[in-house]
Amino acid sequence: MSYTIVANWKMNGDLAFFQSYFKAFHDFKFPQNTDVIVAPQAPLLSFDTGCAITLAAQTLSKHASGAYTGELNAEILTSLDIKHVILGHSERRQYFNETNEMVQAKAAQAIANNIRPIICIGESLKAYEAEETCSILEQQLSEAIPKAATADQFIIAYEPLWAIGTGKTPTIEEIEKTHHFIATKTAKYGAVKILYGGSVKPNNAAEILSQAHVNGVLVGGASLKPDDFQAIISAVR
Ligand code: PGA
């Protein structure tokens, strides 16, 4: 299996942080069959990591171009050779009112510009406790993925909202079961890559990555420390 390990720095890290972070990767031995991607704040996307890690944007506009002050379009990302964008992260949904429909429009923009969206889905604690995870995810999948997309054009990241930044995760059995469910529901697109996100740490990464339907992880907090992120990448082995 090939793996994708993604770091979401969120609104953290300046240029000095970027430079010292990637210096720590100069002698790092990357596992085979593994893409490692870091999503920093947008102005850092024009800098070189100096290692095998590529960069991703944390969002983009659903519009192609024009009078949308403050937005970032797919075209500028393509011109910087950016190949991935995180879309529909729960923080975008919660604080910036992003809907599944908006995520779909953004994903279509990305795909049209040869950028692979990492589409985030996940249930709230209330939905989890009410055992509504599958129906919530099914709706997110059907509304957020562009209809004509194929499996090699996008990635799904399953991130239970209650696991993000909390130190809590579903059980390993729940993660595998939910990923299997997502794989079944997206089979019409082909074999879709499905990442797990939410409190991935050096001490749980190996177990999560060993599950049959887990193709990688999306890491927030732990990705800000190069040592921790390296331990998570190495857990692929
Ligand atoms: P976390 O964040 O690893 O800090 O839980 C994950 C995410 O928000 O993508």
Short mmCIF file of C-alpha atoms and ligand atoms in Angstrom, two decimals:
data_model
loop_
_atom_site.label_atom_id
_atom_site.label_comp_id
_atom_site.label_asym_id
_atom_site.label_seq_id
_atom_site.Cartn_x
_atom_site.Cartn_y
_atom_site.Cartn_z
CA MET A 1 0.00 0.00 0.00
CA SER A 2 1.16 3.58 -0.53
CA TYR A 3 0.65 6.11 2.24
CA THR A 4 0.02 9.83 2.48
CA ILE A 5 1.04 11.66 5.63
CA VAL A 6 -0.22 15.24 5.86
CA ALA A 7 0.70 17.96 8.36
CA ASN A 8 -1.84 20.72 8.90
CA TRP A 9 -0.04 23.60 10.56
CA LYS A 10 -3.25 25.66 10.67
CA MET A 11 -2.54 29.32 11.59
CA ASN A 12 0.89 28.58 13.06
CA GLY A 13 4.47 29.03 11.92
CA ASP A 14 6.31 31.96 10.33
CA LEU A 15 9.23 31.94 7.87
CA ALA A 16 11.85 31.32 10.58
CA PHE A 17 9.81 28.37 11.86
CA PHE A 18 9.48 27.00 8.30
CA GLN A 19 13.22 27.19 7.72
CA SER A 20 14.27 25.55 10.97
CA TYR A 21 11.53 22.89 10.67
CA PHE A 22 12.70 21.64 7.29
CA LYS A 23 16.35 21.80 8.30
CA ALA A 24 15.48 19.00 10.72
CA PHE A 25 14.51 16.84 7.71
CA HIS A 26 17.81 17.10 5.83
CA ASP A 27 19.08 13.71 6.97
CA PHE A 28 15.71 12.11 7.59
CA LYS A 29 15.12 8.74 5.93
CA PHE A 30 11.65 8.81 4.39
CA PRO A 31 9.88 5.45 4.16
CA GLN A 32 9.21 4.14 0.66
CA ASN A 33 5.79 4.50 -0.96
CA THR A 34 4.96 7.45 1.26
CA ASP A 35 4.02 10.98 0.23
CA VAL A 36 4.65 13.52 2.95
CA ILE A 37 2.85 16.84 2.64
CA VAL A 38 2.88 19.93 4.86
CA ALA A 39 0.17 22.61 4.73
CA PRO A 40 1.62 25.89 6.10
CA GLN A 41 0.10 29.36 5.98
CA ALA A 42 -0.37 30.52 2.40
CA PRO A 43 2.59 32.97 2.03
CA LEU A 44 4.99 30.10 2.79
CA LEU A 45 3.75 28.10 -0.20
CA SER A 46 6.27 29.82 -2.46
CA PHE A 47 9.26 28.56 -0.44
CA ASP A 48 11.18 25.34 -1.00
CA THR A 49 11.25 22.67 1.70
CA GLY A 50 14.66 21.44 0.53
CA CYS A 51 13.58 17.83 1.12
CA ALA A 52 11.10 15.25 -0.19
CA ILE A 53 8.17 16.99 1.53
CA THR A 54 5.78 18.88 -0.74
CA LEU A 55 3.47 21.71 0.31
CA ALA A 56 -0.32 21.98 0.31
CA ALA A 57 -2.71 24.90 0.77
CA GLN A 58 -5.22 24.88 3.65
CA THR A 59 -8.11 26.14 1.50
CA LEU A 60 -8.81 27.88 -1.81
CA SER A 61 -11.58 29.92 -3.39
CA LYS A 62 -14.51 28.34 -5.20
CA HIS A 63 -14.15 31.15 -7.76
CA ALA A 64 -11.66 30.95 -10.60
CA SER A 65 -10.50 34.60 -10.31
CA GLY A 66 -11.78 38.14 -9.94
CA ALA A 67 -12.93 40.62 -7.31
CA TYR A 68 -12.79 38.42 -4.19
CA THR A 69 -10.43 40.30 -1.86
CA GLY A 70 -8.42 38.08 0.44
CA GLU A 71 -9.18 34.85 -1.37
CA LEU A 72 -6.67 32.46 -2.92
CA ASN A 73 -7.38 30.85 -6.29
CA ALA A 74 -6.34 27.54 -7.77
CA GLU A 75 -4.39 29.29 -10.51
CA ILE A 76 -1.85 30.84 -8.10
CA LEU A 77 -1.35 27.46 -6.45
CA THR A 78 -0.75 25.78 -9.80
CA SER A 79 1.77 28.46 -10.74
CA LEU A 80 3.65 27.65 -7.51
CA ASP A 81 3.51 23.92 -8.36
CA ILE A 82 1.28 23.14 -5.38
CA LYS A 83 -0.36 19.76 -5.91
CA HIS A 84 -2.67 19.43 -2.87
CA VAL A 85 -5.19 21.49 -0.93
CA ILE A 86 -7.03 20.65 2.29
CA LEU A 87 -10.73 21.39 1.87
CA GLY A 88 -13.70 21.40 4.22
CA HIS A 89 -11.62 21.11 7.39
CA SER A 90 -13.97 21.25 10.38
CA GLU A 91 -12.49 24.61 11.41
CA ARG A 92 -13.39 26.03 7.98
CA ARG A 93 -16.88 24.57 8.34
CA GLN A 94 -17.28 25.86 11.92
CA TYR A 95 -15.69 29.33 11.76
CA PHE A 96 -16.16 30.22 8.09
CA ASN A 97 -19.50 28.55 7.47
CA GLU A 98 -18.25 26.25 4.75
CA THR A 99 -20.93 23.85 3.55
CA ASN A 100 -20.65 20.60 1.64
CA GLU A 101 -21.80 22.44 -1.48
CA MET A 102 -18.99 25.00 -1.09
CA VAL A 103 -16.50 22.20 -0.53
CA GLN A 104 -17.68 20.54 -3.72
CA ALA A 105 -17.30 23.79 -5.71
CA LYS A 106 -13.80 24.32 -4.29
CA ALA A 107 -12.85 20.71 -5.00
CA ALA A 108 -14.03 21.11 -8.60
CA GLN A 109 -11.82 24.22 -8.94
CA ALA A 110 -8.86 22.32 -7.53
CA ILE A 111 -9.35 19.29 -9.77
CA ALA A 112 -9.78 21.47 -12.87
CA ASN A 113 -6.34 22.92 -12.07
CA ASN A 114 -4.65 19.55 -11.40
CA ILE A 115 -4.61 20.09 -7.65
CA ARG A 116 -5.73 17.12 -5.56
CA PRO A 117 -8.15 18.16 -2.80
CA ILE A 118 -7.96 16.42 0.57
CA ILE A 119 -11.66 16.58 1.44
CA CYS A 120 -12.30 16.47 5.20
CA ILE A 121 -15.40 14.84 6.62
CA GLY A 122 -16.35 13.89 10.17
CA GLU A 123 -19.14 13.70 12.71
CA SER A 124 -19.76 15.81 15.83
CA LEU A 125 -19.65 14.29 19.32
CA LYS A 126 -23.45 14.48 19.46
CA ALA A 127 -23.77 12.52 16.20
CA TYR A 128 -21.15 10.01 17.38
CA GLU A 129 -23.00 9.42 20.64
CA ALA A 130 -26.30 9.07 18.77
CA GLU A 131 -24.60 6.48 16.49
CA GLU A 132 -25.26 8.64 13.46
CA THR A 133 -21.67 8.65 12.21
CA CYS A 134 -22.35 6.64 9.05
CA SER A 135 -25.37 8.64 7.93
CA ILE A 136 -23.52 11.96 8.49
CA LEU A 137 -20.49 10.74 6.57
CA GLU A 138 -22.60 9.37 3.75
CA GLN A 139 -24.26 12.75 3.30
CA GLN A 140 -20.93 14.60 3.41
CA LEU A 141 -19.47 12.24 0.82
CA SER A 142 -22.41 12.56 -1.53
CA GLU A 143 -22.53 16.37 -1.26
CA ALA A 144 -18.84 17.33 -1.08
CA ILE A 145 -17.23 15.18 -3.80
CA PRO A 146 -17.55 16.56 -7.36
CA LYS A 147 -19.78 14.18 -9.30
CA ALA A 148 -17.40 13.54 -12.20
CA ALA A 149 -14.30 13.03 -10.04
CA THR A 150 -12.21 9.86 -10.15
CA ALA A 151 -10.37 8.28 -7.22
CA ASP A 152 -6.93 9.49 -8.29
CA GLN A 153 -8.14 13.12 -8.31
CA PHE A 154 -9.03 13.49 -4.61
CA ILE A 155 -8.33 12.14 -1.12
CA ILE A 156 -10.75 11.79 1.80
CA ALA A 157 -9.67 12.62 5.36
CA TYR A 158 -11.95 11.22 8.05
CA GLU A 159 -11.65 13.47 11.10
CA PRO A 160 -14.18 13.02 13.91
CA LEU A 161 -14.75 16.58 15.17
CA TRP A 162 -14.49 15.46 18.79
CA ALA A 163 -11.05 13.95 18.16
CA ILE A 164 -9.47 17.12 16.72
CA GLY A 165 -7.08 18.71 19.22
CA THR A 166 -8.60 16.83 22.14
CA GLY A 167 -6.25 13.87 22.65
CA LYS A 168 -9.27 11.58 22.18
CA THR A 169 -9.64 9.15 19.29
CA PRO A 170 -12.18 6.52 18.31
CA THR A 171 -11.11 2.96 19.13
CA ILE A 172 -8.94 1.26 16.53
CA GLU A 173 -11.87 -1.00 15.63
CA GLU A 174 -14.10 2.04 15.10
CA ILE A 175 -11.50 3.70 12.87
CA GLU A 176 -11.16 0.61 10.67
CA LYS A 177 -14.93 0.08 10.52
CA THR A 178 -15.58 3.71 9.55
CA HIS A 179 -12.82 3.69 6.93
CA HIS A 180 -14.23 0.49 5.49
CA PHE A 181 -17.64 2.19 5.32
CA ILE A 182 -16.12 5.22 3.51
CA ALA A 183 -14.29 2.90 1.08
CA THR A 184 -17.56 1.13 0.28
CA LYS A 185 -19.47 4.37 -0.24
CA THR A 186 -16.78 5.84 -2.51
CA ALA A 187 -16.07 2.66 -4.50
CA LYS A 188 -17.92 4.13 -7.49
CA TYR A 189 -15.03 6.60 -7.92
CA GLY A 190 -12.39 3.83 -7.76
CA ALA A 191 -10.04 3.00 -4.86
CA VAL A 192 -10.12 6.29 -2.94
CA LYS A 193 -7.30 7.10 -0.53
CA ILE A 194 -8.72 7.57 2.98
CA LEU A 195 -6.70 9.30 5.71
CA TYR A 196 -7.51 9.38 9.40
CA GLY A 197 -7.16 12.65 11.35
CA GLY A 198 -7.80 13.70 14.95
CA SER A 199 -5.21 13.47 17.75
CA VAL A 200 -2.73 11.39 15.75
CA LYS A 201 0.44 11.24 17.88
CA PRO A 202 3.74 9.31 17.79
CA ASN A 203 2.27 6.78 20.25
CA ASN A 204 -0.85 5.86 18.25
CA ALA A 205 0.26 6.40 14.62
CA ALA A 206 1.62 2.88 14.01
CA GLU A 207 -1.57 1.17 15.15
CA ILE A 208 -3.79 3.52 13.14
CA LEU A 209 -1.62 3.16 10.02
CA SER A 210 -1.67 -0.64 10.30
CA GLN A 211 -5.40 -0.82 9.58
CA ALA A 212 -6.42 -2.23 6.21
CA HIS A 213 -8.46 0.77 5.08
CA VAL A 214 -6.25 3.53 6.50
CA ASN A 215 -4.06 4.98 3.73
CA GLY A 216 -2.43 7.68 5.79
CA VAL A 217 -2.99 10.32 8.45
CA LEU A 218 -3.72 14.04 8.72
CA VAL A 219 -1.85 15.51 11.67
CA GLY A 220 -2.48 18.85 13.40
CA GLY A 221 -0.83 19.59 16.75
CA ALA A 222 1.83 16.86 16.62
CA SER A 223 3.00 18.04 13.19
CA LEU A 224 4.35 21.28 14.64
CA LYS A 225 7.24 19.44 16.27
CA PRO A 226 9.62 17.95 13.67
CA ASP A 227 10.58 15.09 16.04
CA ASP A 228 6.96 14.09 16.57
CA PHE A 229 6.10 14.41 12.90
CA GLN A 230 9.14 12.32 11.96
CA ALA A 231 8.07 9.63 14.44
CA ILE A 232 4.61 9.60 12.83
CA ILE A 233 6.07 9.36 9.30
CA SER A 234 8.35 6.53 10.46
CA ALA A 235 5.34 4.66 11.85
CA VAL A 236 4.53 3.74 8.24
CA ARG A 237 7.31 1.15 8.30
P1 PGA B 1 -4.97 17.34 15.73
O1 PGA B 1 -5.65 18.08 14.45
O2 PGA B 1 -3.97 16.35 15.16
O3 PGA B 1 -4.32 18.45 16.50
O4 PGA B 1 -6.08 16.67 16.47
C1 PGA B 1 -6.00 17.38 13.32
C2 PGA B 1 -6.61 18.30 12.31
O5 PGA B 1 -7.28 19.27 12.68
O6 PGA B 1 -6.46 18.10 11.08
#
